[in-house]
């Protein structure tokens, strides 16, 4: 993760990567803290779980209480 100051925003753009679960978990935490009300995920590479990065991050977000 890049450690920079954050500010409230309308949307979080969550790009895929090797650390998809960690990125999604961090985004869920920020969502619940009220930093944004919408998360958009992307990523078209299959992860070690055999699903696309975007799908994996979506699943983590939902499991952590972010509405589908």
PQR file of N, CA, C, O and H, with PARSE charges and radii, in Angstrom:
ATOM      1  N   UNK A   1       0.830  -1.182   0.000 -0.4000 1.5000
ATOM      2  CA  UNK A   1       0.000   0.000   0.000 -0.0000 2.0000
ATOM      3  C   UNK A   1       0.872   1.242   0.000  0.5500 1.7000
ATOM      4  O   UNK A   1       1.949   1.268   0.594 -0.5500 1.4000
ATOM      5  N   UNK A   2       0.394   2.247  -0.663 -0.4000 1.5000
ATOM      6  CA  UNK A   2       1.077   3.534  -0.669 -0.0000 2.0000
ATOM      7  C   UNK A   2       0.542   4.326   0.512  0.5500 1.7000
ATOM      8  O   UNK A   2      -0.669   4.500   0.646 -0.5500 1.4000
ATOM      9  H   UNK A   2      -0.482   2.226  -1.145  0.4000 1.0000
ATOM     10  N   UNK A   3       1.403   4.791   1.338 -0.4000 1.5000
ATOM     11  CA  UNK A   3       0.994   5.549   2.522 -0.0000 2.0000
ATOM     12  C   UNK A   3       1.050   7.036   2.217  0.5500 1.7000
ATOM     13  O   UNK A   3       2.102   7.664   2.334 -0.5500 1.4000
ATOM     14  H   UNK A   3       2.387   4.650   1.230  0.4000 1.0000
ATOM     15  N   UNK A   4      -0.073   7.589   1.829 -0.4000 1.5000
ATOM     16  CA  UNK A   4      -0.191   9.018   1.577 -0.0000 2.0000
ATOM     17  C   UNK A   4      -1.409   9.521   2.335  0.5500 1.7000
ATOM     18  O   UNK A   4      -2.293   8.737   2.680 -0.5500 1.4000
ATOM     19  H   UNK A   4      -0.928   7.079   1.734  0.4000 1.0000
ATOM     20  N   UNK A   5      -1.460  10.820   2.598 -0.4000 1.5000
ATOM     21  CA  UNK A   5      -2.658  11.353   3.260 -0.0000 2.0000
ATOM     22  C   UNK A   5      -3.892  11.085   2.404  0.5500 1.7000
ATOM     23  O   UNK A   5      -3.837  11.171   1.177 -0.5500 1.4000
ATOM     24  H   UNK A   5      -0.741  11.456   2.318  0.4000 1.0000
ATOM     25  N   UNK A   6      -4.996  10.762   3.055 -0.4000 1.5000
ATOM     26  CA  UNK A   6      -6.220  10.506   2.302 -0.0000 2.0000
ATOM     27  C   UNK A   6      -7.252  11.551   2.655  0.5500 1.7000
ATOM     28  O   UNK A   6      -7.190  12.173   3.715 -0.5500 1.4000
ATOM     29  H   UNK A   6      -5.040  10.692   4.052  0.4000 1.0000
ATOM     30  N   UNK A   7      -8.208  11.741   1.748 -0.4000 1.5000
ATOM     31  CA  UNK A   7      -9.300  12.687   1.947 -0.0000 2.0000
ATOM     32  C   UNK A   7     -10.588  12.028   1.473  0.5500 1.7000
ATOM     33  O   UNK A   7     -10.554  11.059   0.714 -0.5500 1.4000
ATOM     34  H   UNK A   7      -8.259  11.236   0.886  0.4000 1.0000
ATOM     35  N   UNK A   8     -11.687  12.539   1.907 -0.4000 1.5000
ATOM     36  CA  UNK A   8     -12.978  12.004   1.481 -0.0000 2.0000
ATOM     37  C   UNK A   8     -13.135  12.210  -0.027  0.5500 1.7000
ATOM     38  O   UNK A   8     -12.639  13.181  -0.599 -0.5500 1.4000
ATOM     39  H   UNK A   8     -11.715  13.326   2.523  0.4000 1.0000
ATOM     40  N   UNK A   9     -13.841  11.264  -0.651 -0.4000 1.5000
ATOM     41  CA  UNK A   9     -14.038  11.304  -2.100 -0.0000 2.0000
ATOM     42  C   UNK A   9     -15.399  10.704  -2.430  0.5500 1.7000
ATOM     43  O   UNK A   9     -16.034  10.085  -1.576 -0.5500 1.4000
ATOM     44  H   UNK A   9     -14.244  10.475  -0.187  0.4000 1.0000
ATOM     45  N   UNK A  10     -15.841  10.886  -3.656 -0.4000 1.5000
ATOM     46  CA  UNK A  10     -17.106  10.308  -4.092 -0.0000 2.0000
ATOM     47  C   UNK A  10     -16.969   8.820  -4.387  0.5500 1.7000
ATOM     48  O   UNK A  10     -17.910   8.050  -4.195 -0.5500 1.4000
ATOM     49  H   UNK A  10     -15.325  11.389  -4.350  0.4000 1.0000
ATOM     50  N   UNK A  11     -15.790   8.424  -4.856 -0.4000 1.5000
ATOM     51  CA  UNK A  11     -15.605   7.043  -5.302 -0.0000 2.0000
ATOM     52  C   UNK A  11     -14.174   6.588  -5.029  0.5500 1.7000
ATOM     53  O   UNK A  11     -13.239   7.388  -5.032 -0.5500 1.4000
ATOM     54  H   UNK A  11     -15.025   9.050  -5.012  0.4000 1.0000
ATOM     55  N   UNK A  12     -14.026   5.293  -4.795 -0.4000 1.5000
ATOM     56  CA  UNK A  12     -12.709   4.663  -4.661 -0.0000 2.0000
ATOM     57  C   UNK A  12     -12.502   3.791  -5.895  0.5500 1.7000
ATOM     58  O   UNK A  12     -13.303   2.898  -6.171 -0.5500 1.4000
ATOM     59  H   UNK A  12     -14.786   4.642  -4.793  0.4000 1.0000
ATOM     60  N   UNK A  13     -11.441   4.048  -6.625 -0.4000 1.5000
ATOM     61  CA  UNK A  13     -11.077   3.208  -7.762 -0.0000 2.0000
ATOM     62  C   UNK A  13     -10.052   2.203  -7.274  0.5500 1.7000
ATOM     63  O   UNK A  13      -8.951   2.579  -6.870 -0.5500 1.4000
ATOM     64  H   UNK A  13     -10.791   4.774  -6.401  0.4000 1.0000
ATOM     65  N   UNK A  14     -10.404   0.937  -7.309 -0.4000 1.5000
ATOM     66  CA  UNK A  14      -9.564  -0.118  -6.762 -0.0000 2.0000
ATOM     67  C   UNK A  14      -9.045  -0.976  -7.907  0.5500 1.7000
ATOM     68  O   UNK A  14      -9.783  -1.764  -8.498 -0.5500 1.4000
ATOM     69  H   UNK A  14     -11.298   0.632  -7.637  0.4000 1.0000
ATOM     70  N   UNK A  15      -7.765  -0.806  -8.205 -0.4000 1.5000
ATOM     71  CA  UNK A  15      -7.149  -1.524  -9.316 -0.0000 2.0000
ATOM     72  C   UNK A  15      -6.586  -2.850  -8.834  0.5500 1.7000
ATOM     73  O   UNK A  15      -6.093  -2.950  -7.711 -0.5500 1.4000
ATOM     74  H   UNK A  15      -7.166  -0.166  -7.724  0.4000 1.0000
ATOM     75  N   UNK A  16      -6.658  -3.847  -9.667 -0.4000 1.5000
ATOM     76  CA  UNK A  16      -6.172  -5.174  -9.313 -0.0000 2.0000
ATOM     77  C   UNK A  16      -4.667  -5.208  -9.142  0.5500 1.7000
ATOM     78  O   UNK A  16      -3.953  -4.273  -9.505 -0.5500 1.4000
ATOM     79  H   UNK A  16      -7.059  -3.766 -10.579  0.4000 1.0000
ATOM     80  N   UNK A  17      -4.213  -6.301  -8.584 -0.4000 1.5000
ATOM     81  CA  UNK A  17      -2.793  -6.495  -8.358 -0.0000 2.0000
ATOM     82  C   UNK A  17      -2.553  -7.775  -7.602  0.5500 1.7000
ATOM     83  O   UNK A  17      -3.491  -8.497  -7.263 -0.5500 1.4000
ATOM     84  H   UNK A  17      -4.793  -7.060  -8.289  0.4000 1.0000
ATOM     85  N   UNK A  18      -1.299  -8.053  -7.339 -0.4000 1.5000
ATOM     86  CA  UNK A  18      -0.943  -9.287  -6.642 -0.0000 2.0000
ATOM     87  C   UNK A  18      -1.494  -9.335  -5.229  0.5500 1.7000
ATOM     88  O   UNK A  18      -1.678 -10.417  -4.671 -0.5500 1.4000
ATOM     89  H   UNK A  18      -0.537  -7.467  -7.614  0.4000 1.0000
ATOM     90  N   UNK A  19      -1.758  -8.175  -4.645 -0.4000 1.5000
ATOM     91  CA  UNK A  19      -2.245  -8.118  -3.265 -0.0000 2.0000
ATOM     92  C   UNK A  19      -3.724  -7.746  -3.235  0.5500 1.7000
ATOM     93  O   UNK A  19      -4.143  -6.899  -2.446 -0.5500 1.4000
ATOM     94  H   UNK A  19      -1.608  -7.296  -5.098  0.4000 1.0000
ATOM     95  N   UNK A  20      -4.509  -8.385  -4.098 -0.4000 1.5000
ATOM     96  CA  UNK A  20      -5.925  -8.045  -4.252 -0.0000 2.0000
ATOM     97  C   UNK A  20      -6.679  -8.116  -2.930  0.5500 1.7000
ATOM     98  O   UNK A  20      -7.455  -7.212  -2.621 -0.5500 1.4000
ATOM     99  H   UNK A  20      -4.169  -9.073  -4.739  0.4000 1.0000
ATOM    100  N   UNK A  21      -6.470  -9.164  -2.146 -0.4000 1.5000
ATOM    101  CA  UNK A  21      -7.190  -9.300  -0.874 -0.0000 2.0000
ATOM    102  C   UNK A  21      -6.845  -8.164   0.077  0.5500 1.7000
ATOM    103  O   UNK A  21      -7.734  -7.594   0.710 -0.5500 1.4000
ATOM    104  H   UNK A  21      -5.839  -9.898  -2.397  0.4000 1.0000
ATOM    105  N   UNK A  22      -5.582  -7.834   0.182 -0.4000 1.5000
ATOM    106  CA  UNK A  22      -5.132  -6.771   1.080 -0.0000 2.0000
ATOM    107  C   UNK A  22      -5.678  -5.412   0.632  0.5500 1.7000
ATOM    108  O   UNK A  22      -6.118  -4.615   1.461 -0.5500 1.4000
ATOM    109  H   UNK A  22      -4.860  -8.297  -0.332  0.4000 1.0000
ATOM    110  N   UNK A  23      -5.650  -5.152  -0.665 -0.4000 1.5000
ATOM    111  CA  UNK A  23      -6.164  -3.890  -1.189 -0.0000 2.0000
ATOM    112  C   UNK A  23      -7.652  -3.758  -0.904  0.5500 1.7000
ATOM    113  O   UNK A  23      -8.115  -2.702  -0.473 -0.5500 1.4000
ATOM    114  H   UNK A  23      -5.293  -5.799  -1.339  0.4000 1.0000
ATOM    115  N   UNK A  24      -8.400  -4.829  -1.144 -0.4000 1.5000
ATOM    116  CA  UNK A  24      -9.840  -4.794  -0.920 -0.0000 2.0000
ATOM    117  C   UNK A  24     -10.169  -4.641   0.560  0.5500 1.7000
ATOM    118  O   UNK A  24     -11.096  -3.911   0.910 -0.5500 1.4000
ATOM    119  H   UNK A  24      -8.024  -5.687  -1.494  0.4000 1.0000
ATOM    120  N   UNK A  25      -9.434  -5.307   1.424 -0.4000 1.5000
ATOM    121  CA  UNK A  25      -9.675  -5.197   2.866 -0.0000 2.0000
ATOM    122  C   UNK A  25      -9.429  -3.759   3.333  0.5500 1.7000
ATOM    123  O   UNK A  25     -10.178  -3.233   4.156 -0.5500 1.4000
ATOM    124  H   UNK A  25      -8.681  -5.900   1.139  0.4000 1.0000
ATOM    125  N   UNK A  26      -8.386  -3.135   2.810 -0.4000 1.5000
ATOM    126  CA  UNK A  26      -8.090  -1.753   3.181 -0.0000 2.0000
ATOM    127  C   UNK A  26      -9.186  -0.821   2.660  0.5500 1.7000
ATOM    128  O   UNK A  26      -9.602   0.100   3.363 -0.5500 1.4000
ATOM    129  H   UNK A  26      -7.778  -3.562   2.142  0.4000 1.0000
ATOM    130  N   UNK A  27      -9.647  -1.053   1.445 -0.4000 1.5000
ATOM    131  CA  UNK A  27     -10.729  -0.239   0.884 -0.0000 2.0000
ATOM    132  C   UNK A  27     -12.003  -0.402   1.711  0.5500 1.7000
ATOM    133  O   UNK A  27     -12.720   0.573   1.935 -0.5500 1.4000
ATOM    134  H   UNK A  27      -9.309  -1.801   0.874  0.4000 1.0000
ATOM    135  N   UNK A  28     -12.289  -1.609   2.162 -0.4000 1.5000
ATOM    136  CA  UNK A  28     -13.477  -1.842   2.994 -0.0000 2.0000
ATOM    137  C   UNK A  28     -13.380  -1.059   4.298  0.5500 1.7000
ATOM    138  O   UNK A  28     -14.362  -0.471   4.751 -0.5500 1.4000
ATOM    139  H   UNK A  28     -11.707  -2.401   1.980  0.4000 1.0000
ATOM    140  N   UNK A  29     -12.204  -1.054   4.892 -0.4000 1.5000
ATOM    141  CA  UNK A  29     -11.989  -0.307   6.137 -0.0000 2.0000
ATOM    142  C   UNK A  29     -12.268   1.178   5.911  0.5500 1.7000
ATOM    143  O   UNK A  29     -12.963   1.811   6.706 -0.5500 1.4000
ATOM    144  H   UNK A  29     -11.406  -1.532   4.524  0.4000 1.0000
ATOM    145  N   UNK A  30     -11.726   1.729   4.830 -0.4000 1.5000
ATOM    146  CA  UNK A  30     -11.937   3.147   4.529 -0.0000 2.0000
ATOM    147  C   UNK A  30     -13.403   3.432   4.196  0.5500 1.7000
ATOM    148  O   UNK A  30     -13.928   4.487   4.552 -0.5500 1.4000
ATOM    149  H   UNK A  30     -11.162   1.214   4.184  0.4000 1.0000
ATOM    150  N   UNK A  31     -14.060   2.497   3.517 -0.4000 1.5000
ATOM    151  CA  UNK A  31     -15.485   2.645   3.216 -0.0000 2.0000
ATOM    152  C   UNK A  31     -16.278   2.788   4.516  0.5500 1.7000
ATOM    153  O   UNK A  31     -17.109   3.687   4.652 -0.5500 1.4000
ATOM    154  H   UNK A  31     -13.633   1.640   3.227  0.4000 1.0000
ATOM    155  N   UNK A  32     -16.017   1.909   5.452 -0.4000 1.5000
ATOM    156  CA  UNK A  32     -16.751   1.930   6.722 -0.0000 2.0000
ATOM    157  C   UNK A  32     -16.405   3.159   7.569  0.5500 1.7000
ATOM    158  O   UNK A  32     -17.176   3.545   8.448 -0.5500 1.4000
ATOM    159  H   UNK A  32     -15.343   1.179   5.342  0.4000 1.0000
ATOM    160  N   UNK A  33     -15.262   3.763   7.310 -0.4000 1.5000
ATOM    161  CA  UNK A  33     -14.894   5.002   8.005 -0.0000 2.0000
ATOM    162  C   UNK A  33     -15.492   6.231   7.322  0.5500 1.7000
ATOM    163  O   UNK A  33     -15.310   7.353   7.794 -0.5500 1.4000
ATOM    164  H   UNK A  33     -14.635   3.449   6.597  0.4000 1.0000
ATOM    165  N   UNK A  34     -16.205   6.023   6.210 -0.4000 1.5000
ATOM    166  CA  UNK A  34     -16.903   7.112   5.542 -0.0000 2.0000
ATOM    167  C   UNK A  34     -16.098   7.910   4.543  0.5500 1.7000
ATOM    168  O   UNK A  34     -16.484   9.023   4.186 -0.5500 1.4000
ATOM    169  H   UNK A  34     -16.353   5.111   5.826  0.4000 1.0000
ATOM    170  N   UNK A  35     -14.989   7.364   4.086 -0.4000 1.5000
ATOM    171  CA  UNK A  35     -14.162   8.110   3.136 -0.0000 2.0000
ATOM    172  C   UNK A  35     -14.780   8.186   1.741  0.5500 1.7000
ATOM    173  O   UNK A  35     -14.481   9.114   0.990 -0.5500 1.4000
ATOM    174  H   UNK A  35     -14.675   6.460   4.376  0.4000 1.0000
ATOM    175  N   UNK A  36     -15.626   7.240   1.384 -0.4000 1.5000
ATOM    176  CA  UNK A  36     -16.304   7.229   0.090 -0.0000 2.0000
ATOM    177  C   UNK A  36     -17.525   6.331   0.207  0.5500 1.7000
ATOM    178  O   UNK A  36     -17.626   5.521   1.128 -0.5500 1.4000
ATOM    179  H   UNK A  36     -15.869   6.486   1.994  0.4000 1.0000
ATOM    180  N   UNK A  37     -18.455   6.482  -0.740 -0.4000 1.5000
ATOM    181  CA  UNK A  37     -19.679   5.690  -0.682 -0.0000 2.0000
ATOM    182  C   UNK A  37     -19.792   4.685  -1.825  0.5500 1.7000
ATOM    183  O   UNK A  37     -20.776   3.950  -1.914 -0.5500 1.4000
ATOM    184  H   UNK A  37     -18.373   7.140  -1.488  0.4000 1.0000
ATOM    185  N   UNK A  38     -18.797   4.654  -2.688 -0.4000 1.5000
ATOM    186  CA  UNK A  38     -18.828   3.741  -3.834 -0.0000 2.0000
ATOM    187  C   UNK A  38     -17.422   3.225  -4.102  0.5500 1.7000
ATOM    188  O   UNK A  38     -16.453   3.983  -4.064 -0.5500 1.4000
ATOM    189  H   UNK A  38     -17.998   5.251  -2.616  0.4000 1.0000
ATOM    190  N   UNK A  39     -17.320   1.923  -4.374 -0.4000 1.5000
ATOM    191  CA  UNK A  39     -16.039   1.316  -4.724 -0.0000 2.0000
ATOM    192  C   UNK A  39     -16.188   0.695  -6.106  0.5500 1.7000
ATOM    193  O   UNK A  39     -17.113  -0.082  -6.343 -0.5500 1.4000
ATOM    194  H   UNK A  39     -18.107   1.307  -4.405  0.4000 1.0000
ATOM    195  N   UNK A  40     -15.285   1.031  -7.012 -0.4000 1.5000
ATOM    196  CA  UNK A  40     -15.247   0.445  -8.345 -0.0000 2.0000
ATOM    197  C   UNK A  40     -13.983  -0.409  -8.422  0.5500 1.7000
ATOM    198  O   UNK A  40     -12.876   0.081  -8.201 -0.5500 1.4000
ATOM    199  H   UNK A  40     -14.533   1.662  -6.819  0.4000 1.0000
ATOM    200  N   UNK A  41     -14.163  -1.698  -8.738 -0.4000 1.5000
ATOM    201  CA  UNK A  41     -13.005  -2.596  -8.825 -0.0000 2.0000
ATOM    202  C   UNK A  41     -12.689  -2.901 -10.286  0.5500 1.7000
ATOM    203  O   UNK A  41     -13.571  -2.892 -11.145 -0.5500 1.4000
ATOM    204  H   UNK A  41     -15.062  -2.097  -8.916  0.4000 1.0000
ATOM    205  N   UNK A  42     -11.418  -3.169 -10.545 -0.4000 1.5000
ATOM    206  CA  UNK A  42     -10.997  -3.572 -11.885 -0.0000 2.0000
ATOM    207  C   UNK A  42      -9.861  -4.576 -11.744  0.5500 1.7000
ATOM    208  O   UNK A  42      -9.238  -4.683 -10.688 -0.5500 1.4000
ATOM    209  H   UNK A  42     -10.701  -3.176  -9.847  0.4000 1.0000
ATOM    210  N   UNK A  43      -9.611  -5.283 -12.782 -0.4000 1.5000
ATOM    211  CA  UNK A  43      -8.525  -6.258 -12.802 -0.0000 2.0000
ATOM    212  C   UNK A  43      -8.954  -7.487 -13.569  0.5500 1.7000
ATOM    213  O   UNK A  43      -9.883  -8.187 -13.167 -0.5500 1.4000
ATOM    214  H   UNK A  43     -10.117  -5.196 -13.640  0.4000 1.0000
ATOM    215  N   UNK A  44      -8.276  -7.751 -14.678 -0.4000 1.5000
ATOM    216  CA  UNK A  44      -8.665  -8.845 -15.543 -0.0000 2.0000
ATOM    217  C   UNK A  44      -7.714 -10.019 -15.562  0.5500 1.7000
ATOM    218  O   UNK A  44      -7.811 -10.890 -16.426 -0.5500 1.4000
ATOM    219  H   UNK A  44      -7.522  -7.182 -15.004  0.4000 1.0000
ATOM    220  N   UNK A  45      -6.794 -10.047 -14.612 -0.4000 1.5000
ATOM    221  CA  UNK A  45      -5.841 -11.150 -14.540 -0.0000 2.0000
ATOM    222  C   UNK A  45      -6.342 -12.149 -13.507  0.5500 1.7000
ATOM    223  O   UNK A  45      -6.819 -11.767 -12.439 -0.5500 1.4000
ATOM    224  H   UNK A  45      -6.715  -9.339 -13.910  0.4000 1.0000
ATOM    225  N   UNK A  46      -6.230 -13.440 -13.836 -0.4000 1.5000
ATOM    226  CA  UNK A  46      -6.648 -14.467 -12.877 -0.0000 2.0000
ATOM    227  C   UNK A  46      -5.654 -14.546 -11.724  0.5500 1.7000
ATOM    228  O   UNK A  46      -4.440 -14.505 -11.924 -0.5500 1.4000
ATOM    229  H   UNK A  46      -5.842 -13.751 -14.704  0.4000 1.0000
ATOM    230  N   UNK A  47      -6.194 -14.659 -10.523 -0.4000 1.5000
ATOM    231  CA  UNK A  47      -5.377 -14.771  -9.323 -0.0000 2.0000
ATOM    232  C   UNK A  47      -5.061 -16.240  -9.050  0.5500 1.7000
ATOM    233  O   UNK A  47      -5.489 -17.127  -9.789 -0.5500 1.4000
ATOM    234  H   UNK A  47      -7.181 -14.692 -10.361  0.4000 1.0000
ATOM    235  N   UNK A  48      -4.317 -16.479  -7.994 -0.4000 1.5000
ATOM    236  CA  UNK A  48      -3.995 -17.857  -7.613 -0.0000 2.0000
ATOM    237  C   UNK A  48      -5.251 -18.642  -7.234  0.5500 1.7000
ATOM    238  O   UNK A  48      -5.227 -19.873  -7.211 -0.5500 1.4000
ATOM    239  H   UNK A  48      -3.969 -15.758  -7.394  0.4000 1.0000
ATOM    240  N   UNK A  49      -6.345 -17.940  -6.938 -0.4000 1.5000
ATOM    241  CA  UNK A  49      -7.626 -18.590  -6.622 -0.0000 2.0000
ATOM    242  C   UNK A  49      -8.392 -18.972  -7.885  0.5500 1.7000
ATOM    243  O   UNK A  49      -9.447 -19.601  -7.807 -0.5500 1.4000
ATOM    244  H   UNK A  49      -6.364 -16.941  -6.957  0.4000 1.0000
ATOM    245  N   UNK A  50      -7.856 -18.589  -9.063 -0.4000 1.5000
ATOM    246  CA  UNK A  50      -8.471 -18.951 -10.334 -0.0000 2.0000
ATOM    247  C   UNK A  50      -9.593 -18.037 -10.782  0.5500 1.7000
ATOM    248  O   UNK A  50     -10.312 -18.360 -11.727 -0.5500 1.4000
ATOM    249  H   UNK A  50      -6.999 -18.078  -9.126  0.4000 1.0000
ATOM    250  N   UNK A  51      -9.756 -16.887 -10.112 -0.4000 1.5000
ATOM    251  CA  UNK A  51     -10.769 -15.924 -10.534 -0.0000 2.0000
ATOM    252  C   UNK A  51     -10.086 -14.600 -10.855  0.5500 1.7000
ATOM    253  O   UNK A  51      -8.931 -14.376 -10.491 -0.5500 1.4000
ATOM    254  H   UNK A  51      -9.172 -16.625  -9.344  0.4000 1.0000
ATOM    255  N   UNK A  52     -10.815 -13.733 -11.536 -0.4000 1.5000
ATOM    256  CA  UNK A  52     -10.243 -12.445 -11.910 -0.0000 2.0000
ATOM    257  C   UNK A  52     -10.008 -11.584 -10.677  0.5500 1.7000
ATOM    258  O   UNK A  52     -10.716 -11.702  -9.677 -0.5500 1.4000
ATOM    259  H   UNK A  52     -11.753 -13.914 -11.831  0.4000 1.0000
ATOM    260  N   UNK A  53      -9.010 -10.723 -10.761 -0.4000 1.5000
ATOM    261  CA  UNK A  53      -8.686  -9.826  -9.642 -0.0000 2.0000
ATOM    262  C   UNK A  53      -9.920  -9.044  -9.194  0.5500 1.7000
ATOM    263  O   UNK A  53     -10.177  -8.921  -7.996 -0.5500 1.4000
ATOM    264  H   UNK A  53      -8.435 -10.628 -11.573  0.4000 1.0000
ATOM    265  N   UNK A  54     -10.674  -8.522 -10.141 -0.4000 1.5000
ATOM    266  CA  UNK A  54     -11.861  -7.732  -9.803 -0.0000 2.0000
ATOM    267  C   UNK A  54     -12.876  -8.572  -9.043  0.5500 1.7000
ATOM    268  O   UNK A  54     -13.486  -8.093  -8.087 -0.5500 1.4000
ATOM    269  H   UNK A  54     -10.466  -8.623 -11.114  0.4000 1.0000
ATOM    270  N   UNK A  55     -13.064  -9.822  -9.459 -0.4000 1.5000
ATOM    271  CA  UNK A  55     -14.008 -10.699  -8.767 -0.0000 2.0000
ATOM    272  C   UNK A  55     -13.528 -11.018  -7.356  0.5500 1.7000
ATOM    273  O   UNK A  55     -14.322 -11.046  -6.415 -0.5500 1.4000
ATOM    274  H   UNK A  55     -12.568 -10.211 -10.235  0.4000 1.0000
ATOM    275  N   UNK A  56     -12.258 -11.251  -7.216 -0.4000 1.5000
ATOM    276  CA  UNK A  56     -11.703 -11.572  -5.904 -0.0000 2.0000
ATOM    277  C   UNK A  56     -11.854 -10.384  -4.954  0.5500 1.7000
ATOM    278  O   UNK A  56     -12.232 -10.555  -3.795 -0.5500 1.4000
ATOM    279  H   UNK A  56     -11.613 -11.228  -7.980  0.4000 1.0000
ATOM    280  N   UNK A  57     -11.559  -9.187  -5.447 -0.4000 1.5000
ATOM    281  CA  UNK A  57     -11.698  -8.001  -4.601 -0.0000 2.0000
ATOM    282  C   UNK A  57     -13.162  -7.749  -4.266  0.5500 1.7000
ATOM    283  O   UNK A  57     -13.477  -7.368  -3.139 -0.5500 1.4000
ATOM    284  H   UNK A  57     -11.252  -9.048  -6.388  0.4000 1.0000
ATOM    285  N   UNK A  58     -14.058  -7.953  -5.221 -0.4000 1.5000
ATOM    286  CA  UNK A  58     -15.492  -7.814  -4.951 -0.0000 2.0000
ATOM    287  C   UNK A  58     -15.918  -8.737  -3.823  0.5500 1.7000
ATOM    288  O   UNK A  58     -16.639  -8.329  -2.913 -0.5500 1.4000
ATOM    289  H   UNK A  58     -13.801  -8.262  -6.137  0.4000 1.0000
ATOM    290  N   UNK A  59     -15.468  -9.987  -3.889 -0.4000 1.5000
ATOM    291  CA  UNK A  59     -15.830 -10.961  -2.861 -0.0000 2.0000
ATOM    292  C   UNK A  59     -15.331 -10.537  -1.481  0.5500 1.7000
ATOM    293  O   UNK A  59     -16.049 -10.685  -0.492 -0.5500 1.4000
ATOM    294  H   UNK A  59     -14.882 -10.318  -4.628  0.4000 1.0000
ATOM    295  N   UNK A  60     -14.111 -10.014  -1.408 -0.4000 1.5000
ATOM    296  CA  UNK A  60     -13.559  -9.551  -0.131 -0.0000 2.0000
ATOM    297  C   UNK A  60     -14.363  -8.360   0.383  0.5500 1.7000
ATOM    298  O   UNK A  60     -14.709  -8.306   1.563 -0.5500 1.4000
ATOM    299  H   UNK A  60     -13.528  -9.894  -2.212  0.4000 1.0000
ATOM    300  N   UNK A  61     -14.656  -7.418  -0.486 -0.4000 1.5000
ATOM    301  CA  UNK A  61     -15.438  -6.236  -0.087 -0.0000 2.0000
ATOM    302  C   UNK A  61     -16.795  -6.644   0.479  0.5500 1.7000
ATOM    303  O   UNK A  61     -17.203  -6.151   1.531 -0.5500 1.4000
ATOM    304  H   UNK A  61     -14.374  -7.461  -1.445  0.4000 1.0000
ATOM    305  N   UNK A  62     -17.491  -7.535  -0.209 -0.4000 1.5000
ATOM    306  CA  UNK A  62     -18.801  -7.984   0.263 -0.0000 2.0000
ATOM    307  C   UNK A  62     -18.679  -8.711   1.596  0.5500 1.7000
ATOM    308  O   UNK A  62     -19.488  -8.497   2.500 -0.5500 1.4000
ATOM    309  H   UNK A  62     -17.160  -7.935  -1.063  0.4000 1.0000
ATOM    310  N   UNK A  63     -17.667  -9.571   1.720 -0.4000 1.5000
ATOM    311  CA  UNK A  63     -17.462 -10.309   2.972 -0.0000 2.0000
ATOM    312  C   UNK A  63     -17.181  -9.363   4.130  0.5500 1.7000
ATOM    313  O   UNK A  63     -17.454  -9.693   5.284 -0.5500 1.4000
ATOM    314  H   UNK A  63     -17.010  -9.744   0.986  0.4000 1.0000
ATOM    315  N   UNK A  64     -16.639  -8.193   3.827 -0.4000 1.5000
ATOM    316  CA  UNK A  64     -16.308  -7.215   4.870 -0.0000 2.0000
ATOM    317  C   UNK A  64     -17.401  -6.172   5.043  0.5500 1.7000
ATOM    318  O   UNK A  64     -17.183  -5.139   5.676 -0.5500 1.4000
ATOM    319  H   UNK A  64     -16.418  -7.925   2.890  0.4000 1.0000
ATOM    320  N   UNK A  65     -18.586  -6.439   4.480 -0.4000 1.5000
ATOM    321  CA  UNK A  65     -19.745  -5.594   4.729 -0.0000 2.0000
ATOM    322  C   UNK A  65     -19.983  -4.440   3.796  0.5500 1.7000
ATOM    323  O   UNK A  65     -20.833  -3.594   4.077 -0.5500 1.4000
ATOM    324  H   UNK A  65     -18.763  -7.278   3.966  0.4000 1.0000
ATOM    325  N   UNK A  66     -19.260  -4.372   2.683 -0.4000 1.5000
ATOM    326  CA  UNK A  66     -19.515  -3.330   1.692 -0.0000 2.0000
ATOM    327  C   UNK A  66     -20.648  -3.837   0.802  0.5500 1.7000
ATOM    328  O   UNK A  66     -20.559  -4.942   0.267 -0.5500 1.4000
ATOM    329  H   UNK A  66     -18.570  -5.059   2.455  0.4000 1.0000
ATOM    330  N   UNK A  67     -21.717  -3.042   0.634 -0.4000 1.5000
ATOM    331  CA  UNK A  67     -22.853  -3.499  -0.173 -0.0000 2.0000
ATOM    332  C   UNK A  67     -22.455  -3.808  -1.617  0.5500 1.7000
ATOM    333  O   UNK A  67     -21.635  -3.113  -2.216 -0.5500 1.4000
ATOM    334  H   UNK A  67     -21.789  -2.145   1.069  0.4000 1.0000
ATOM    335  N   UNK A  68     -23.051  -4.854  -2.151 -0.4000 1.5000
ATOM    336  CA  UNK A  68     -22.785  -5.247  -3.536 -0.0000 2.0000
ATOM    337  C   UNK A  68     -23.245  -4.170  -4.494  0.5500 1.7000
ATOM    338  O   UNK A  68     -23.104  -4.322  -5.707 -0.5500 1.4000
ATOM    339  H   UNK A  68     -23.717  -5.418  -1.664  0.4000 1.0000
TER
END
